[in-house]
Coordinates of C-alpha atoms and ligand atoms in Angstrom, one line a residue:
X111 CA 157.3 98.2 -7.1
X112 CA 154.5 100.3 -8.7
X113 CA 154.4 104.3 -7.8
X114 CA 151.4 104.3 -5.3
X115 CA 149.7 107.3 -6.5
X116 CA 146.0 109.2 -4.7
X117 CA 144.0 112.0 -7.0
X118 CA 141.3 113.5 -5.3
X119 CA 138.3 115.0 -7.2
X120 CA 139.7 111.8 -9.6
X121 CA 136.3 110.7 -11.4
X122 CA 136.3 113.7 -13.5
X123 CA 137.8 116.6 -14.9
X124 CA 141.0 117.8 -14.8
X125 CA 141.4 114.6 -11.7
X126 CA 140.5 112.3 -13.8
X127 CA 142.7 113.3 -16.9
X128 CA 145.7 113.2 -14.4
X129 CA 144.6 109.6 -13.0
X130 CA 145.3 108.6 -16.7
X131 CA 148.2 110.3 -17.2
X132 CA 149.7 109.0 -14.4
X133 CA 148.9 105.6 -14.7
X134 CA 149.9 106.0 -18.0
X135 CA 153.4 105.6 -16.9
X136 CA 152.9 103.0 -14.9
X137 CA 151.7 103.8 -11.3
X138 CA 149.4 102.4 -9.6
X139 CA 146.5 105.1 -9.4
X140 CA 143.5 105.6 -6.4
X141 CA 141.2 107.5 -7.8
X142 CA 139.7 109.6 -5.0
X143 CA 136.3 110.1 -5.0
X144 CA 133.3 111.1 -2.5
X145 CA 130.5 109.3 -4.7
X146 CA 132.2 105.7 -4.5
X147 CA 130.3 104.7 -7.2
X148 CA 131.1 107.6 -9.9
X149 CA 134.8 106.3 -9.0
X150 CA 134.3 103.0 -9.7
X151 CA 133.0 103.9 -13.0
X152 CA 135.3 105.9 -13.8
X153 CA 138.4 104.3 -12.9
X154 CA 137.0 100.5 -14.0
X155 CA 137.0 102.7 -17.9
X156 CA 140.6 103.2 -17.3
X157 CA 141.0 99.9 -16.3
X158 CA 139.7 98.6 -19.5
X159 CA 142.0 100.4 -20.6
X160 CA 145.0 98.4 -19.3
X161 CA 145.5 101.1 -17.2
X162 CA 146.0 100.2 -12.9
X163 CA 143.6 102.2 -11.5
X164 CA 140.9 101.7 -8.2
X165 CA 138.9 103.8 -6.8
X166 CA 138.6 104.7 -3.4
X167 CA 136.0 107.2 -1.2
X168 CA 137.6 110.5 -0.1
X169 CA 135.4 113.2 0.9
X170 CA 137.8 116.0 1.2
X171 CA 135.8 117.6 3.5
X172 CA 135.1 115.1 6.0
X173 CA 137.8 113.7 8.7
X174 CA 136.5 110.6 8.5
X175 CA 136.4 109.7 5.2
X176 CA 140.6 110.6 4.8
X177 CA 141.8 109.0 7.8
X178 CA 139.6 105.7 6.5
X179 CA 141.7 106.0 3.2
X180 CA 144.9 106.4 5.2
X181 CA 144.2 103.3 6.8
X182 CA 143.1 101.5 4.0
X183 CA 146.2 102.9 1.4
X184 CA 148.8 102.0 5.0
X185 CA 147.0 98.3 5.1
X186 CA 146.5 97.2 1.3
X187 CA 149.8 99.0 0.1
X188 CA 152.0 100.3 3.2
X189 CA 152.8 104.1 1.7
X190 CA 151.6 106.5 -0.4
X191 CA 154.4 108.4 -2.9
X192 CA 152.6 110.8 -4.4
X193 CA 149.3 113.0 -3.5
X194 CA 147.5 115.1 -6.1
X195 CA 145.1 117.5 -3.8
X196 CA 142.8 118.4 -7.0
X197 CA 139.2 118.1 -5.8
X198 CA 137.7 121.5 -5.4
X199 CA 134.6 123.7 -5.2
X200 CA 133.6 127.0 -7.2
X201 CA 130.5 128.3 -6.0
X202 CA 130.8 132.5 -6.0
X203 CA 131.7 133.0 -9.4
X204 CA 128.6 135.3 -9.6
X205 CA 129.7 136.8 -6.3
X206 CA 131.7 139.3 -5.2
X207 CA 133.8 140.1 -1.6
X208 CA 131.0 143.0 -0.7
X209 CA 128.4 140.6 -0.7
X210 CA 129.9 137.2 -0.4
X211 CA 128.0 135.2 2.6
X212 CA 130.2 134.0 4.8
X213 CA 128.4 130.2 4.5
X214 CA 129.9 130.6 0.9
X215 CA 133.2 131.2 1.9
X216 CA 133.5 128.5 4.8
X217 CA 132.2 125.9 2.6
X218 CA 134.4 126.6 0.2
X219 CA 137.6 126.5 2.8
X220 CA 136.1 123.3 3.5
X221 CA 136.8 121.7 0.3
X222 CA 139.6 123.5 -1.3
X223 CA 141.8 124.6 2.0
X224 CA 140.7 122.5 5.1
X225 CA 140.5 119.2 2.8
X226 CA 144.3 119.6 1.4
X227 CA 145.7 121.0 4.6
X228 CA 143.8 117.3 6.3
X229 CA 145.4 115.3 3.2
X230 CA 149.2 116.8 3.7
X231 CA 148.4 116.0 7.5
X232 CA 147.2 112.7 6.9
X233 CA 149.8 111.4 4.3
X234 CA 152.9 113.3 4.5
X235 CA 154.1 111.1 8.0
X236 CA 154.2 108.2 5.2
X237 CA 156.5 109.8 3.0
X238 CA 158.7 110.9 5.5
X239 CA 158.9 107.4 6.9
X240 CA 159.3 106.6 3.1
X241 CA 162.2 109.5 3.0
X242 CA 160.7 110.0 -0.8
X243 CA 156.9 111.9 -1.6
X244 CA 155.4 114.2 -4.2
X245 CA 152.9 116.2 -3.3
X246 CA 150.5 118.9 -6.4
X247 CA 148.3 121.3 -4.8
X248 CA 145.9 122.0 -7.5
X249 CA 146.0 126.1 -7.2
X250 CA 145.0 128.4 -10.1
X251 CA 145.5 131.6 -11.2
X252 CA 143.1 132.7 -9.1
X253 CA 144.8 132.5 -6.4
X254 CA 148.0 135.0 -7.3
X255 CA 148.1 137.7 -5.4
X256 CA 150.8 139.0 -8.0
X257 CA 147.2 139.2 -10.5
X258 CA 144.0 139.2 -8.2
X259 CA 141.0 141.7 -8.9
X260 CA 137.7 140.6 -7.4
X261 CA 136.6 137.6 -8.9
X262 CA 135.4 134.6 -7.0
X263 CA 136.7 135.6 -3.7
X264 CA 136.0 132.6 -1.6
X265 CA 137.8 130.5 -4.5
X266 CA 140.1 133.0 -5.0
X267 CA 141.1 133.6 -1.7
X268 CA 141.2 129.3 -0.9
X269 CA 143.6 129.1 -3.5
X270 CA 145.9 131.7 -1.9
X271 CA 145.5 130.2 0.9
X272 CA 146.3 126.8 -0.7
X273 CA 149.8 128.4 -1.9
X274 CA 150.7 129.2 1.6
X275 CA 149.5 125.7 3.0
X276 CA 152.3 124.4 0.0
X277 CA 155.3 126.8 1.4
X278 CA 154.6 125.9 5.0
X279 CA 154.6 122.4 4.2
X280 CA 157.9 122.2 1.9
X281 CA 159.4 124.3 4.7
X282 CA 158.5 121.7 7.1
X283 CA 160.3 119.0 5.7
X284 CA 163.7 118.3 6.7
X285 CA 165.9 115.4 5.0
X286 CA 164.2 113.1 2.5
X287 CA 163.7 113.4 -0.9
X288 CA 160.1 115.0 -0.4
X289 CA 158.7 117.9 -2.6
X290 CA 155.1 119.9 -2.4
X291 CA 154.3 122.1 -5.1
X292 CA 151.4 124.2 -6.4
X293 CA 150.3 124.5 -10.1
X294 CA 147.7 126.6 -11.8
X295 CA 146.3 123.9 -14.7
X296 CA 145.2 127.0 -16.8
X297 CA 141.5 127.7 -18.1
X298 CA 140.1 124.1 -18.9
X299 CA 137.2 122.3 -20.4
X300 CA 135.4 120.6 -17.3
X301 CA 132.1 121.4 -15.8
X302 CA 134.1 123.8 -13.7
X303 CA 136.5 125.7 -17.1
X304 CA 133.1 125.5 -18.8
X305 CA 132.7 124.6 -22.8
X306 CA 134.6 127.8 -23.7
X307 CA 138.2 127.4 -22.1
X308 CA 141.1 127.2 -24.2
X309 CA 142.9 123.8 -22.5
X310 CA 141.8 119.8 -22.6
X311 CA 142.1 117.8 -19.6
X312 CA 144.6 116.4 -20.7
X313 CA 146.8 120.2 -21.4
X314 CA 145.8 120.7 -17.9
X315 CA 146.7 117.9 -16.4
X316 CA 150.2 118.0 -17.9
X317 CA 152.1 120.1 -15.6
X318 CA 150.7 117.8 -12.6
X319 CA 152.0 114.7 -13.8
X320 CA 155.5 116.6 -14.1
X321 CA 155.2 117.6 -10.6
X322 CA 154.0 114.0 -9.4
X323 CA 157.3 112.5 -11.6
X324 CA 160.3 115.2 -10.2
X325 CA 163.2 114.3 -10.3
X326 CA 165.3 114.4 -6.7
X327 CA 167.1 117.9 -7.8
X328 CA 163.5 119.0 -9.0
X329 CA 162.0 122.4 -7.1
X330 CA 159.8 122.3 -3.7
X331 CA 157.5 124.8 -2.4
X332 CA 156.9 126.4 -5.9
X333 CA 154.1 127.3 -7.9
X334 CA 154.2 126.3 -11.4
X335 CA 151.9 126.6 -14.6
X336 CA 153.0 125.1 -18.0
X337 CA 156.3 123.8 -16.3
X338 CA 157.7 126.8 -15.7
X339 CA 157.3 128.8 -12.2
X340 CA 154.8 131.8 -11.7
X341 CA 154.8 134.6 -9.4
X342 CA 152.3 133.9 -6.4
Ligands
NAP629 N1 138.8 124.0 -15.0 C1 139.5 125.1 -14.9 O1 139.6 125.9 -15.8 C2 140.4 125.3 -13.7 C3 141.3 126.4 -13.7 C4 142.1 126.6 -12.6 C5 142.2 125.7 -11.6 N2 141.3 124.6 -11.6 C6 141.5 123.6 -10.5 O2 141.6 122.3 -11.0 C7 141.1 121.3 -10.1 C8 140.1 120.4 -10.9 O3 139.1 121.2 -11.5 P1 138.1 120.7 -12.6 O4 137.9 121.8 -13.6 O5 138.4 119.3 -13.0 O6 136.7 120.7 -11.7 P2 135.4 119.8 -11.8 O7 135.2 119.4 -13.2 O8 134.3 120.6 -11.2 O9 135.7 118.5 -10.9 C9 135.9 118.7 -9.6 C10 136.2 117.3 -8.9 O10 136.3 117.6 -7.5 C11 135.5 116.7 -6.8 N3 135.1 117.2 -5.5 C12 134.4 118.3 -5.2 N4 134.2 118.4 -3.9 C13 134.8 117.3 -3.3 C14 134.9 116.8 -2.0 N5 134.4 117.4 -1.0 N6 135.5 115.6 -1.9 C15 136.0 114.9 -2.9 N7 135.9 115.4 -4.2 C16 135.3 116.5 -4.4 C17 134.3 116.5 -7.8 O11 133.6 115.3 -7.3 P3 132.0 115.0 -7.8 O12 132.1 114.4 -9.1 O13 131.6 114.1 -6.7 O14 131.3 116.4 -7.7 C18 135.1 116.3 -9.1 O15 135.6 115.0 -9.2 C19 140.4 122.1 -9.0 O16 141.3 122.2 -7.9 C20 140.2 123.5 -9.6 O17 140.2 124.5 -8.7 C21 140.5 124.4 -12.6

C-alpha cells in the first residue's frame, strides 16, 4: 500500500522538488495546487517520469477548496499519511514593521498561517484514526526569534507563528505514531530564493523528505534545517 502523500504550493519550487523527491521513493504524491491546471502540468511531467503523481486544487487560503480535497483524498484513497504545508506568500520583502500595511500582513497570515493551521485541522483527524502521520511545516529562517532583525515582518512574523502552530500541534497528539515538524529549506533558487541563492530545489527539499520518511523514534514538534535541529 503506497504512502499517500499532499504538497501544497506543489507545481513549483521548492513543492514541487519535494513532490519528486517523495515520489521518488515510492509514494503516491497529490500535488497541491490553486491553479488546477499549472498542477496538472506539472505533475503529468513527473508522471512521464514514471513517477505517481496527481494533482489536485488546494487554495490554502480558501475553506472551501481544503475541505473539497479532504473529501476527495477520504473518498478516492481513505487517509492521508503525510502533509507537506509548503505553499506560501512573500510580499513585504521591501517593507518594514514601521510601515507595513496591515492588508499586507493579513494576507500574508492567510496563506502562510491560517492555510496550515486549516490543513493540520483538516487532515490530522485522519492520521489519528490512522494512529501513523507526518506532518513539515515549511518555516524558514525567518521565522527564528533566536536570529530575527526586521526583515519581511509579515513573512517573518507568519513563519514564527507557523513554529508555534507545529508545537501546539505535536503537543496535541496523544498515542499514535504521529509527528509535526518545522524546517527552514535554506536560501533557494525559486521565484521566491531568487537567481542568487546558494541551494537547488532539490538541496532544499532534502530535509522535508527526511521529515515526511521518520522513523517511529524520529523527533516531533521540532524545527530542523539540514537534518539537524535549530534554535527557534
Ligand atoms: N526559496 C527560499 O529561499 C526559501 C527560504 C526559506 C523558506 N522558504 C519556504 O519554502 C516554501 C516554498 O518556497 P518556494 O521558494 O518554492 O516559493 P515559490 O517558488 O514562490 O512557490 C510558492 C508555491 O506556493 C504556491 N502558493 C502560494 N499561495 C498559495 C495558495 N494560496 N494556495 C496554494 N498554493 C499557493 C504557489 O502557487 P502558484 O504557482 O499558483 O503561485 C507556488 O506553488 C515556502 O513555504 C517558503 O516560505 C523558501
Amino acid at each position: 500500500m503506497a504512502t499517500i502523500t499532499l504538497v501544497t504550493g506543489g507545481n513549483r519550487g521548492i513543492g514541487l522538488a519535494a513532490c519528486e523527491g517523495l515520489a521518488k521513493l515510492g509514494m503516491h504524491v497529490l500535488m497541491g495546487s490553486r491553479d488546477l491546471a499549472k498542477g496538472e502540468t506539472a505533475a503529468s511531467a513527473l508522471r512521464q517520469r514514471g513517477l505517481e503523481v496527481e494533482a489536485i486544487q488546494v487554495d490554502v487560503t480558501d475553506a472551501e477548496s481544503i475541505e473539497q480535497a479532504r473529501q476527495t483524498i477520504q473518498n478516492q484513497h481513505g487517509r492521508l499519511d503525510v502533509l507537506v504545508n509548503n505553499a506560501a506568500i512573500l510580499i513585504d520583502e521591501t517593507s518594514n514593521i514601521m510601515r507595513l500595511p496591515i492588508e499586507i500582513m493579513r494576507e500574508t497570515m492567510e496563506a502562510n498561517f491560517y492555510g496550515p493551521l486549516m490543513l493540520c485541522q483538516a487532515f490530522l483527524p485522519m492520521m489519528q484514526q490512522q494512529r501513523y502521520g507526518r506532518v513539515v511545516n515549511v518555516s524558514s529562517q525567518a521565522g527564528q526569534l533566536s536570529t530575527m532583525g526586521n526583515y519581511a515582518p509579515a513573512y517573518s512574523i507568519s513563519k514564527t507563528a507557523l513554529n508555534a502552530l507545529t508545537v501546539m500541534f505535536a503537543a496535541a497528539m496523544h498515542g499514535g505514531d504521529i509527528k509535526i515538524n518545522a524546517m527552514c529549506p535554506g536560501w533557494v533558487r525559486t521565484d521566491m530564493g531568487g537567481r542568487n541563492a546558494s541551494r537547488s530545489p532539490e538541496e532544499g527539499a532534502d530535509t522535508i523528505v527526511w521529515l515526511a520518511t521518520l522513523p517511529k523514534d524520529g523527533p516531533t514538534g521540532g524545527f530542523f534545517r539540514d537534518r539537524k535541529p535549530v534554535a527557534w
